[in-house]
Amino acid sequence: MIETTEQYDTERIRRDFPILNQYVNDRPLIYFDNAASSQKPIPVIESLREYYTHYHSNIHRGVHHLAQLATEGYEAARTKVKNHLNASKREEIIFTYGTTDGINLVAQAWGRANIAAGDIILISALEHHSNMVPWQQVAQEKGASIEVIPIDDHGTLDQEAYAQLLAKKPKLVAFNHVSNALGTINPAKEMIAAAHAAGAITLLDGAQAIPHLKVDVKDLGCDFYAFSGHKAYGPTGTGVLYGKEALLEAMPPWRGGGEMIASVSYTESTYNALPYKFEAGTPNIADTIALGVAIDYLNELGVENIAAHEHELTTYATEQMMNIPDMRIIGQSPDKAGVISFLVGEIHPFDLGTLLDKLGIAVRTGHHCTEPLMNRLGIPGTIRASFAAYNTKREIDQFMVSLERCVGMLS
Ligand code: C6P
């Protein structure tokens, strides 16, 4: 099977990910749980080793050599993220601990200052809990309400219903760029333009988009964009919140402490400039520097090349899976990222996932932190296979053999 083209050499890419080269339960590991978290390439791992071996120090507050190196590394990562997202300014890039943290920042800093009693916060039926719960907390505190853009049975957002909901003039529209549970790629640019025309502020949850799509915040036009580093070949505990400068400027800080202040007395403080106003305390320095390396890695492979590869894998796997009796692919939006959520007959996802693990295959099972979506679809959860740059058709062939075997055992 030829999977190597001049532009895209899967075998070479796999050599960058030492974790893939191991046996699990006496079988070669097949890692299809990339939507939960991707594996890390050698340059990212090396960056962490290099940092702690040679230049660890706290940042922004030391005049000494190591402090300067660490500060330069951390701020260089900010520039890489700014360029990657095509943001206008470095000040618009806030480092967070992940998507959840970024959305909470917006909910607590922007939401608590701007959402009032009677306001509507519009989310979508596809949302991850982390783009629901923070809004529920603000809505409860302020007496606002939450409304939901519905989906059709394929997992595509209903744009007519969206237009009707926008007519109610929501204060905020928050939705994911790509659904983690179904893989649906939402028409973000059009939806953001419509939200703005209705006078709403927009937040995009980009957790599942960053590893698979070229994201350009200027082109999208969104007000806020949140993502996690660990799903895009970077370390856990890293993330980014992009926000338009004017909005970030007008927002009060969320967390208080060192670094986010300009001056402090015993009774009151003034706050630092952007982006530091939102980065209280010693940040995750080593991992954030390594996130910059992950972004370099992503760009070296080319996000478009990765997306094309993953699309090929998704189509290849879906076609074969459909031949399994009683197979239900959950989420069949025409525009879909490398995620296949499925159920087979009455088999419980947990049982199938556990058996696949015995054969060395890592998939995720359950509600994928989208419990309301699973309720809407009338299912307890799914089995989810999700692909990354390093997965291969050979792995899918092995997955199919194992899947058929497990289904046979459990039917
Ligand atoms: N989804 C999944 O297996 P954090 O945990 O902050 O890095 O990301 C949260 C999050 C937010 N939005 C979307 C669309 C996501 O997919 C996730 C994380 C993982 O699908 C873990 S539940």
CSV table of C-alpha atoms and ligand atoms in Angstrom, one decimal:
chain,number,residue,atom,x,y,z
A,1,MET,CA,0.0,0.0,0.0
A,2,ILE,CA,1.5,3.3,-1.1
A,3,GLU,CA,1.0,6.0,1.5
A,4,THR,CA,4.1,8.0,0.7
A,5,THR,CA,3.8,10.9,-1.7
A,6,GLU,CA,6.4,13.5,-2.3
A,7,GLN,CA,4.6,15.8,0.0
A,8,TYR,CA,3.4,13.4,2.6
A,9,ASP,CA,5.5,10.5,3.9
A,10,THR,CA,3.6,8.7,6.7
A,11,GLU,CA,6.4,6.4,7.6
A,12,ARG,CA,8.8,9.3,8.1
A,13,ILE,CA,6.2,11.1,10.2
A,14,ARG,CA,5.7,8.0,12.4
A,15,ARG,CA,9.4,8.0,13.1
A,16,ASP,CA,8.9,11.4,14.8
A,17,PHE,CA,6.5,9.8,17.3
A,18,PRO,CA,8.4,7.2,19.4
A,19,ILE,CA,5.3,6.3,21.5
A,20,LEU,CA,3.7,4.7,18.4
A,21,ASN,CA,6.4,2.1,18.2
A,22,GLN,CA,5.3,-0.1,21.0
A,23,TYR,CA,3.1,-3.1,21.8
A,24,VAL,CA,-0.1,-2.9,23.8
A,25,ASN,CA,-1.5,-6.3,25.0
A,26,ASP,CA,1.1,-8.0,22.8
A,27,ARG,CA,-0.2,-6.2,19.7
A,28,PRO,CA,1.4,-3.2,17.8
A,29,LEU,CA,-0.3,-0.1,19.2
A,30,ILE,CA,-2.9,1.5,16.9
A,31,TYR,CA,-3.7,4.9,18.4
A,32,PHE,CA,-7.1,6.1,17.2
A,33,ASP,CA,-7.9,8.4,20.1
A,34,ASN,CA,-6.4,11.5,18.7
A,35,ALA,CA,-9.5,13.7,19.3
A,36,ALA,CA,-9.0,13.1,23.0
A,37,SER,CA,-5.3,14.0,22.7
A,38,SER,CA,-2.6,13.5,20.0
A,39,GLN,CA,0.8,12.0,20.6
A,40,LYS,CA,3.9,14.2,20.6
A,41,PRO,CA,6.7,14.4,18.1
A,42,ILE,CA,10.4,14.2,19.0
A,43,PRO,CA,11.0,18.0,18.5
A,44,VAL,CA,8.3,18.8,21.1
A,45,ILE,CA,9.7,16.2,23.6
A,46,GLU,CA,13.2,17.5,22.9
A,47,SER,CA,12.1,21.1,23.5
A,48,LEU,CA,11.0,20.1,27.1
A,49,ARG,CA,14.3,18.4,27.8
A,50,GLU,CA,16.3,21.2,26.4
A,51,TYR,CA,14.4,23.8,28.5
A,52,TYR,CA,14.8,22.0,31.8
A,53,THR,CA,18.4,21.0,31.1
A,54,HIS,CA,19.6,24.4,29.9
A,55,TYR,CA,17.4,27.4,30.6
A,56,HIS,CA,14.6,26.9,33.1
A,57,SER,CA,13.8,30.1,35.0
A,58,ASN,CA,10.8,32.2,35.9
A,59,ILE,CA,9.9,34.7,33.2
A,60,HIS,CA,9.2,38.5,32.9
A,61,ARG,CA,10.8,39.2,36.2
A,62,GLY,CA,14.5,38.3,36.2
A,63,VAL,CA,17.4,40.4,34.9
A,64,HIS,CA,19.7,37.3,34.8
A,65,HIS,CA,20.7,35.3,31.7
A,66,LEU,CA,18.4,32.3,32.3
A,67,ALA,CA,15.4,34.5,32.9
A,68,GLN,CA,16.0,36.3,29.7
A,69,LEU,CA,16.3,33.1,27.7
A,70,ALA,CA,13.1,31.6,29.2
A,71,THR,CA,11.2,34.9,28.6
A,72,GLU,CA,12.4,35.0,25.0
A,73,GLY,CA,11.4,31.4,24.4
A,74,TYR,CA,7.9,32.0,25.9
A,75,GLU,CA,7.3,35.2,24.0
A,76,ALA,CA,8.6,33.6,20.8
A,77,ALA,CA,5.9,31.0,21.2
A,78,ARG,CA,3.3,33.8,21.4
A,79,THR,CA,4.6,35.2,18.1
A,80,LYS,CA,4.4,31.8,16.5
A,81,VAL,CA,0.8,31.4,17.6
A,82,LYS,CA,-0.1,34.9,16.5
A,83,ASN,CA,1.3,34.1,13.0
A,84,HIS,CA,-0.3,30.7,12.9
A,85,LEU,CA,-3.7,32.2,13.6
A,86,ASN,CA,-3.1,35.3,11.5
A,87,ALA,CA,-4.0,37.5,14.5
A,88,SER,CA,-3.3,41.2,14.1
A,89,LYS,CA,-1.2,41.5,17.3
A,90,ARG,CA,0.7,39.5,19.9
A,91,GLU,CA,-1.5,41.3,22.5
A,92,GLU,CA,-4.4,39.3,21.2
A,93,ILE,CA,-2.8,36.0,22.2
A,94,ILE,CA,-3.4,34.9,25.8
A,95,PHE,CA,-1.8,31.7,27.0
A,96,THR,CA,-4.2,29.5,28.9
A,97,TYR,CA,-4.2,25.9,30.2
A,98,GLY,CA,-6.4,24.7,27.4
A,99,THR,CA,-9.7,25.2,25.7
A,100,THR,CA,-11.7,24.8,28.8
A,101,ASP,CA,-9.6,27.4,30.6
A,102,GLY,CA,-9.9,29.9,27.6
A,103,ILE,CA,-13.7,29.6,27.5
A,104,ASN,CA,-14.0,30.1,31.3
A,105,LEU,CA,-11.8,33.2,30.9
A,106,VAL,CA,-14.3,34.7,28.4
A,107,ALA,CA,-17.3,33.6,30.5
A,108,GLN,CA,-15.9,35.1,33.7
A,109,ALA,CA,-14.2,38.2,32.4
A,110,TRP,CA,-16.4,39.2,29.4
A,111,GLY,CA,-19.5,37.3,30.4
A,112,ARG,CA,-19.9,38.5,33.9
A,113,ALA,CA,-19.3,42.1,32.8
A,114,ASN,CA,-21.6,42.0,29.7
A,115,ILE,CA,-24.3,39.5,30.2
A,116,ALA,CA,-27.4,40.9,32.0
A,117,ALA,CA,-30.8,39.6,33.1
A,118,GLY,CA,-32.9,38.7,30.1
A,119,ASP,CA,-30.0,38.3,27.7
A,120,ILE,CA,-29.7,35.2,25.5
A,121,ILE,CA,-26.6,33.1,25.1
A,122,LEU,CA,-26.8,31.0,22.0
A,123,ILE,CA,-24.8,27.8,21.8
A,124,SER,CA,-25.2,24.8,19.5
A,125,ALA,CA,-26.5,21.3,20.0
A,126,LEU,CA,-23.0,20.0,19.2
A,127,GLU,CA,-21.2,21.6,22.1
A,128,HIS,CA,-18.7,20.0,24.4
A,129,HIS,CA,-19.5,20.5,28.1
A,130,SER,CA,-16.7,23.1,28.3
A,131,ASN,CA,-18.7,25.3,26.0
A,132,MET,CA,-21.9,24.9,27.9
A,133,VAL,CA,-21.2,24.8,31.7
A,134,PRO,CA,-19.3,28.1,31.8
A,135,TRP,CA,-22.2,29.8,30.1
A,136,GLN,CA,-24.7,28.1,32.4
A,137,GLN,CA,-22.8,29.5,35.4
A,138,VAL,CA,-22.9,33.0,34.0
A,139,ALA,CA,-26.6,32.7,32.9
A,140,GLN,CA,-27.6,31.5,36.3
A,141,GLU,CA,-25.8,34.3,38.1
A,142,LYS,CA,-27.1,37.0,35.8
A,143,GLY,CA,-30.6,35.7,35.0
A,144,ALA,CA,-29.8,35.2,31.4
A,145,SER,CA,-31.1,32.2,29.3
A,146,ILE,CA,-29.4,29.7,27.0
A,147,GLU,CA,-30.8,28.8,23.7
A,148,VAL,CA,-29.5,26.0,21.4
A,149,ILE,CA,-29.0,25.8,17.6
A,150,PRO,CA,-30.5,22.4,16.7
A,151,ILE,CA,-29.0,19.8,14.4
A,152,ASP,CA,-30.5,17.5,11.8
A,153,ASP,CA,-30.1,13.7,12.1
A,154,HIS,CA,-26.8,13.8,10.3
A,155,GLY,CA,-25.3,16.1,12.9
A,156,THR,CA,-25.3,19.3,10.8
A,157,LEU,CA,-26.4,22.5,12.4
A,158,ASP,CA,-29.8,23.7,11.2
A,159,GLN,CA,-29.0,27.1,9.5
A,160,GLU,CA,-32.6,28.1,9.2
A,161,ALA,CA,-33.2,27.6,12.8
A,162,TYR,CA,-30.0,29.5,13.5
A,163,ALA,CA,-31.3,32.5,11.5
A,164,GLN,CA,-34.5,32.5,13.5
A,165,LEU,CA,-32.6,32.3,16.8
A,166,LEU,CA,-30.4,35.2,15.7
A,167,ALA,CA,-33.6,37.3,15.2
A,168,LYS,CA,-34.0,37.1,19.0
A,169,LYS,CA,-30.8,39.1,19.3
A,170,PRO,CA,-28.6,37.0,21.4
A,171,LYS,CA,-25.7,38.7,23.2
A,172,LEU,CA,-23.3,35.9,22.5
A,173,VAL,CA,-23.0,33.1,20.0
A,174,ALA,CA,-20.6,30.3,21.1
A,175,PHE,CA,-20.1,27.1,19.0
A,176,ASN,CA,-17.4,24.7,18.0
A,177,HIS,CA,-15.5,25.0,14.8
A,178,VAL,CA,-15.4,21.1,14.6
A,179,SER,CA,-17.5,18.8,16.7
A,180,ASN,CA,-15.5,16.3,18.8
A,181,ALA,CA,-18.2,13.8,19.0
A,182,LEU,CA,-19.4,13.7,15.4
A,183,GLY,CA,-16.6,15.4,13.4
A,184,THR,CA,-19.0,18.0,11.8
A,185,ILE,CA,-17.1,21.0,10.5
A,186,ASN,CA,-19.4,24.0,11.0
A,187,PRO,CA,-19.6,26.8,8.5
A,188,ALA,CA,-18.0,29.1,11.0
A,189,LYS,CA,-17.2,32.1,8.8
A,190,GLU,CA,-20.8,32.4,7.6
A,191,MET,CA,-22.2,31.8,11.0
A,192,ILE,CA,-20.0,34.4,12.6
A,193,ALA,CA,-21.0,37.0,9.9
A,194,ALA,CA,-24.6,36.3,10.6
A,195,ALA,CA,-24.1,36.6,14.4
A,196,HIS,CA,-22.3,39.9,13.9
A,197,ALA,CA,-25.1,41.2,11.7
A,198,ALA,CA,-27.5,40.4,14.6
A,199,GLY,CA,-25.3,42.3,17.0
A,200,ALA,CA,-23.8,39.3,18.9
A,201,ILE,CA,-20.3,38.7,20.1
A,202,THR,CA,-18.9,35.3,18.8
A,203,LEU,CA,-16.7,32.7,20.5
A,204,LEU,CA,-15.4,29.7,18.6
A,205,ASP,CA,-14.3,26.6,20.3
A,206,GLY,CA,-11.4,25.5,18.2
A,207,ALA,CA,-10.2,22.5,20.2
A,208,GLN,CA,-10.8,20.0,17.3
A,209,ALA,CA,-10.1,22.4,14.5
A,210,ILE,CA,-6.5,23.5,15.2
A,211,PRO,CA,-4.9,20.1,14.4
A,212,HIS,CA,-7.0,19.6,11.2
A,213,LEU,CA,-7.8,23.0,9.6
A,214,LYS,CA,-6.0,26.1,8.6
A,215,VAL,CA,-7.4,28.6,11.0
A,216,ASP,CA,-7.3,32.3,10.2
A,217,VAL,CA,-9.0,34.4,12.8
A,218,LYS,CA,-9.1,37.5,10.6
A,219,ASP,CA,-10.8,35.6,7.8
A,220,LEU,CA,-13.2,34.0,10.2
A,221,GLY,CA,-13.9,37.3,11.9
A,222,CYS,CA,-14.6,35.7,15.3
A,223,ASP,CA,-14.2,37.8,18.5
A,224,PHE,CA,-12.8,34.9,20.5
A,225,TYR,CA,-11.1,31.7,19.5
A,226,ALA,CA,-10.0,29.1,22.1
A,227,PHE,CA,-7.9,25.9,21.6
A,228,SER,CA,-5.8,23.4,23.5
A,229,GLY,CA,-2.2,22.5,22.7
A,230,HIS,CA,-2.4,18.9,23.5
A,231,LYS,CA,-4.7,18.0,20.6
A,232,ALA,CA,-2.3,19.6,18.1
A,233,TYR,CA,0.9,17.6,19.0
A,234,GLY,CA,1.8,20.0,21.8
A,235,PRO,CA,1.9,19.3,25.6
A,236,THR,CA,-1.0,19.0,28.0
A,237,GLY,CA,-1.7,22.1,30.1
A,238,THR,CA,-1.2,24.5,27.2
A,239,GLY,CA,-3.8,26.5,25.4
A,240,VAL,CA,-4.5,29.8,23.7
A,241,LEU,CA,-7.3,32.3,23.8
A,242,TYR,CA,-7.4,34.7,20.9
A,243,GLY,CA,-9.5,37.8,21.4
A,244,LYS,CA,-9.9,41.0,19.5
A,245,GLU,CA,-7.8,43.6,21.1
A,246,ALA,CA,-10.6,46.1,21.8
A,247,LEU,CA,-12.7,43.4,23.6
A,248,LEU,CA,-9.8,42.2,25.6
A,249,GLU,CA,-8.9,45.8,26.6
A,250,ALA,CA,-12.4,46.5,27.8
A,251,MET,CA,-12.6,43.2,29.8
A,252,PRO,CA,-11.7,43.2,33.5
A,253,PRO,CA,-9.1,40.6,34.5
A,254,TRP,CA,-10.3,37.2,35.7
A,255,ARG,CA,-7.6,35.7,37.9
A,256,GLY,CA,-5.7,38.0,40.2
A,257,GLY,CA,-2.0,37.7,41.3
A,258,GLY,CA,1.5,38.3,40.2
A,259,GLU,CA,2.3,39.4,36.6
A,260,MET,CA,-1.2,40.7,35.8
A,261,ILE,CA,-0.8,43.9,37.8
A,262,ALA,CA,0.8,47.3,37.1
A,263,SER,CA,0.9,48.5,40.7
A,264,VAL,CA,-0.5,47.2,43.9
A,265,SER,CA,-1.4,48.7,47.3
A,266,TYR,CA,-2.8,46.8,50.3
A,267,THR,CA,-6.3,47.8,49.2
A,268,GLU,CA,-6.3,48.1,45.4
A,269,SER,CA,-4.4,47.4,42.2
A,270,THR,CA,-4.1,48.6,38.7
A,271,TYR,CA,-3.6,46.1,35.9
A,272,ASN,CA,-1.0,45.2,33.5
A,273,ALA,CA,-1.3,45.7,29.7
A,274,LEU,CA,-2.4,42.9,27.3
A,275,PRO,CA,-1.8,40.0,27.2
A,276,TYR,CA,-0.3,39.9,30.7
A,277,LYS,CA,-3.5,41.2,32.3
A,278,PHE,CA,-5.0,37.7,31.7
A,279,GLU,CA,-1.9,35.7,32.6
A,280,ALA,CA,-1.8,35.8,36.5
A,281,GLY,CA,1.0,33.8,38.3
A,282,THR,CA,3.9,31.8,36.9
A,283,PRO,CA,2.7,30.4,33.6
A,284,ASN,CA,3.3,27.0,32.1
A,285,ILE,CA,6.6,28.1,30.6
A,286,ALA,CA,8.2,24.9,29.4
A,287,ASP,CA,5.1,23.5,27.9
A,288,THR,CA,4.1,26.8,26.2
A,289,ILE,CA,7.6,27.0,24.6
A,290,ALA,CA,7.0,23.4,23.4
A,291,LEU,CA,3.6,24.4,22.1
A,292,GLY,CA,5.4,26.8,19.8
A,293,VAL,CA,7.5,23.9,18.6
A,294,ALA,CA,4.4,21.9,18.0
A,295,ILE,CA,3.1,24.7,15.8
A,296,ASP,CA,6.3,24.7,13.8
A,297,TYR,CA,5.9,21.0,13.4
A,298,LEU,CA,2.3,21.4,12.2
A,299,ASN,CA,3.4,23.9,9.7
A,300,GLU,CA,6.3,21.8,8.5
A,301,LEU,CA,3.8,19.0,7.7
A,302,GLY,CA,1.3,21.5,6.4
A,303,VAL,CA,-2.2,21.5,8.0
A,304,GLU,CA,-3.8,21.2,4.6
A,305,ASN,CA,-1.7,18.1,3.8
A,306,ILE,CA,-2.6,16.6,7.2
A,307,ALA,CA,-6.3,17.4,6.5
A,308,ALA,CA,-6.2,15.7,3.1
A,309,HIS,CA,-4.5,12.6,4.6
A,310,GLU,CA,-7.0,12.4,7.4
A,311,HIS,CA,-9.9,12.8,5.0
A,312,GLU,CA,-8.6,9.9,2.9
A,313,LEU,CA,-8.3,7.7,6.0
A,314,THR,CA,-11.8,8.7,7.1
A,315,THR,CA,-13.3,7.8,3.7
A,316,TYR,CA,-11.3,4.6,3.5
A,317,ALA,CA,-12.4,3.4,7.0
A,318,THR,CA,-16.0,4.5,6.7
A,319,GLU,CA,-16.5,2.6,3.4
A,320,GLN,CA,-15.3,-0.6,5.0
A,321,MET,CA,-17.2,-0.1,8.3
A,322,MET,CA,-20.4,0.3,6.4
A,323,ASN,CA,-20.1,-3.4,5.4
A,324,ILE,CA,-20.4,-4.6,9.0
A,325,PRO,CA,-24.1,-5.6,9.6
A,326,ASP,CA,-26.0,-3.3,11.9
A,327,MET,CA,-23.3,-0.6,11.7
A,328,ARG,CA,-24.5,2.9,12.5
A,329,ILE,CA,-22.1,5.8,11.8
A,330,ILE,CA,-23.2,8.6,14.1
A,331,GLY,CA,-22.6,11.9,12.4
A,332,GLN,CA,-22.7,12.0,8.6
A,333,SER,CA,-22.3,15.7,7.9
A,334,PRO,CA,-21.0,16.3,4.4
A,335,ASP,CA,-18.2,18.4,5.8
A,336,LYS,CA,-16.5,16.2,8.4
A,337,ALA,CA,-13.1,16.0,10.1
A,338,GLY,CA,-11.2,12.8,10.8
A,339,VAL,CA,-13.6,11.4,13.4
A,340,ILE,CA,-15.8,8.3,13.0
A,341,SER,CA,-18.3,7.8,15.8
A,342,PHE,CA,-20.3,4.6,15.6
A,343,LEU,CA,-22.5,1.9,17.2
A,344,VAL,CA,-23.0,-1.7,16.1
A,345,GLY,CA,-26.4,-3.2,16.8
A,346,GLU,CA,-27.0,-3.4,20.6
A,347,ILE,CA,-23.4,-3.7,21.5
A,348,HIS,CA,-22.5,-1.4,24.3
A,349,PRO,CA,-19.7,1.1,23.3
A,350,PHE,CA,-17.7,0.3,26.5
A,351,ASP,CA,-17.6,-3.5,25.8
A,352,LEU,CA,-16.4,-2.9,22.2
A,353,GLY,CA,-13.8,-0.4,23.3
A,354,THR,CA,-12.5,-2.7,26.0
A,355,LEU,CA,-12.2,-5.6,23.6
A,356,LEU,CA,-10.5,-3.4,21.0
A,357,ASP,CA,-8.0,-2.4,23.6
A,358,LYS,CA,-7.2,-6.1,24.2
A,359,LEU,CA,-6.2,-6.1,20.6
A,360,GLY,CA,-3.9,-3.0,20.9
A,361,ILE,CA,-6.4,-0.5,19.5
A,362,ALA,CA,-7.0,2.7,21.4
A,363,VAL,CA,-10.4,4.3,20.7
A,364,ARG,CA,-12.7,6.4,22.9
A,365,THR,CA,-16.1,5.3,24.2
A,366,GLY,CA,-18.8,7.1,26.0
A,367,HIS,CA,-20.6,10.5,25.6
A,368,HIS,CA,-17.4,12.4,24.8
A,369,CYS,CA,-18.4,15.2,27.1
A,370,THR,CA,-21.4,15.9,24.9
A,371,GLU,CA,-24.1,14.4,27.1
A,372,PRO,CA,-26.9,16.7,25.7
A,373,LEU,CA,-25.9,15.8,22.2
A,374,MET,CA,-26.1,12.1,22.9
A,375,ASN,CA,-29.5,12.6,24.5
A,376,ARG,CA,-30.7,14.5,21.4
A,377,LEU,CA,-29.5,11.5,19.3
A,378,GLY,CA,-31.2,9.1,21.7
A,379,ILE,CA,-28.0,7.1,22.3
A,380,PRO,CA,-26.0,6.5,25.5
A,381,GLY,CA,-22.7,7.2,23.7
A,382,THR,CA,-20.6,6.0,20.8
A,383,ILE,CA,-17.3,4.3,20.0
A,384,ARG,CA,-15.1,7.0,18.4
A,385,ALA,CA,-12.1,6.4,16.2
A,386,SER,CA,-10.2,9.7,15.4
A,387,PHE,CA,-7.2,10.1,13.1
A,388,ALA,CA,-4.1,12.1,13.1
A,389,ALA,CA,-1.2,12.9,10.8
A,390,TYR,CA,0.6,9.6,11.6
A,391,ASN,CA,-2.2,7.1,11.1
A,392,THR,CA,-2.1,4.8,8.1
A,393,LYS,CA,-4.4,2.7,5.9
A,394,ARG,CA,-2.5,-0.3,7.1
A,395,GLU,CA,-3.7,0.5,10.7
A,396,ILE,CA,-7.2,0.8,9.4
A,397,ASP,CA,-7.0,-2.6,7.7
A,398,GLN,CA,-5.9,-4.1,11.0
A,399,PHE,CA,-8.6,-2.1,12.8
A,400,MET,CA,-11.2,-3.6,10.5
A,401,VAL,CA,-10.0,-7.2,11.1
A,402,SER,CA,-10.1,-6.6,14.9
A,403,LEU,CA,-13.4,-4.8,14.8
A,404,GLU,CA,-15.1,-7.6,12.9
A,405,ARG,CA,-13.6,-10.1,15.3
A,406,CYS,CA,-14.9,-8.1,18.4
A,407,VAL,CA,-18.3,-7.6,16.9
A,408,GLY,CA,-18.5,-11.3,16.2
A,409,MET,CA,-17.7,-12.0,19.8
A,410,LEU,CA,-20.2,-9.5,21.3
A,411,SER,CA,-23.1,-10.1,18.9
B,1,C6P,N1,-12.4,16.9,24.0
B,1,C6P,C1,-12.5,14.5,23.5
B,1,C6P,O1,-12.1,13.4,23.7
B,1,C6P,P1,-9.5,20.6,27.1
B,1,C6P,O2,-9.9,19.5,28.0
B,1,C6P,O3,-9.7,22.0,27.8
B,1,C6P,O4,-8.2,20.5,26.4
B,1,C6P,O5,-10.6,20.6,25.8
B,1,C6P,C2,-11.9,20.6,26.1
B,1,C6P,C3,-12.7,20.5,24.8
B,1,C6P,C4,-13.4,21.6,24.3
B,1,C6P,N2,-14.0,21.5,23.1
B,1,C6P,C5,-14.0,20.5,22.3
B,1,C6P,C6,-14.7,20.5,21.0
B,1,C6P,C7,-13.3,19.3,22.7
B,1,C6P,O6,-13.2,18.3,21.9
B,1,C6P,C8,-12.6,19.3,24.0
B,1,C6P,C9,-11.9,18.1,24.5
B,1,C6P,C10,-11.8,15.6,24.3
B,1,C6P,O7,-13.3,14.8,22.7
B,1,C6P,C11,-11.8,15.3,25.8
B,1,C6P,S1,-13.5,15.3,26.4
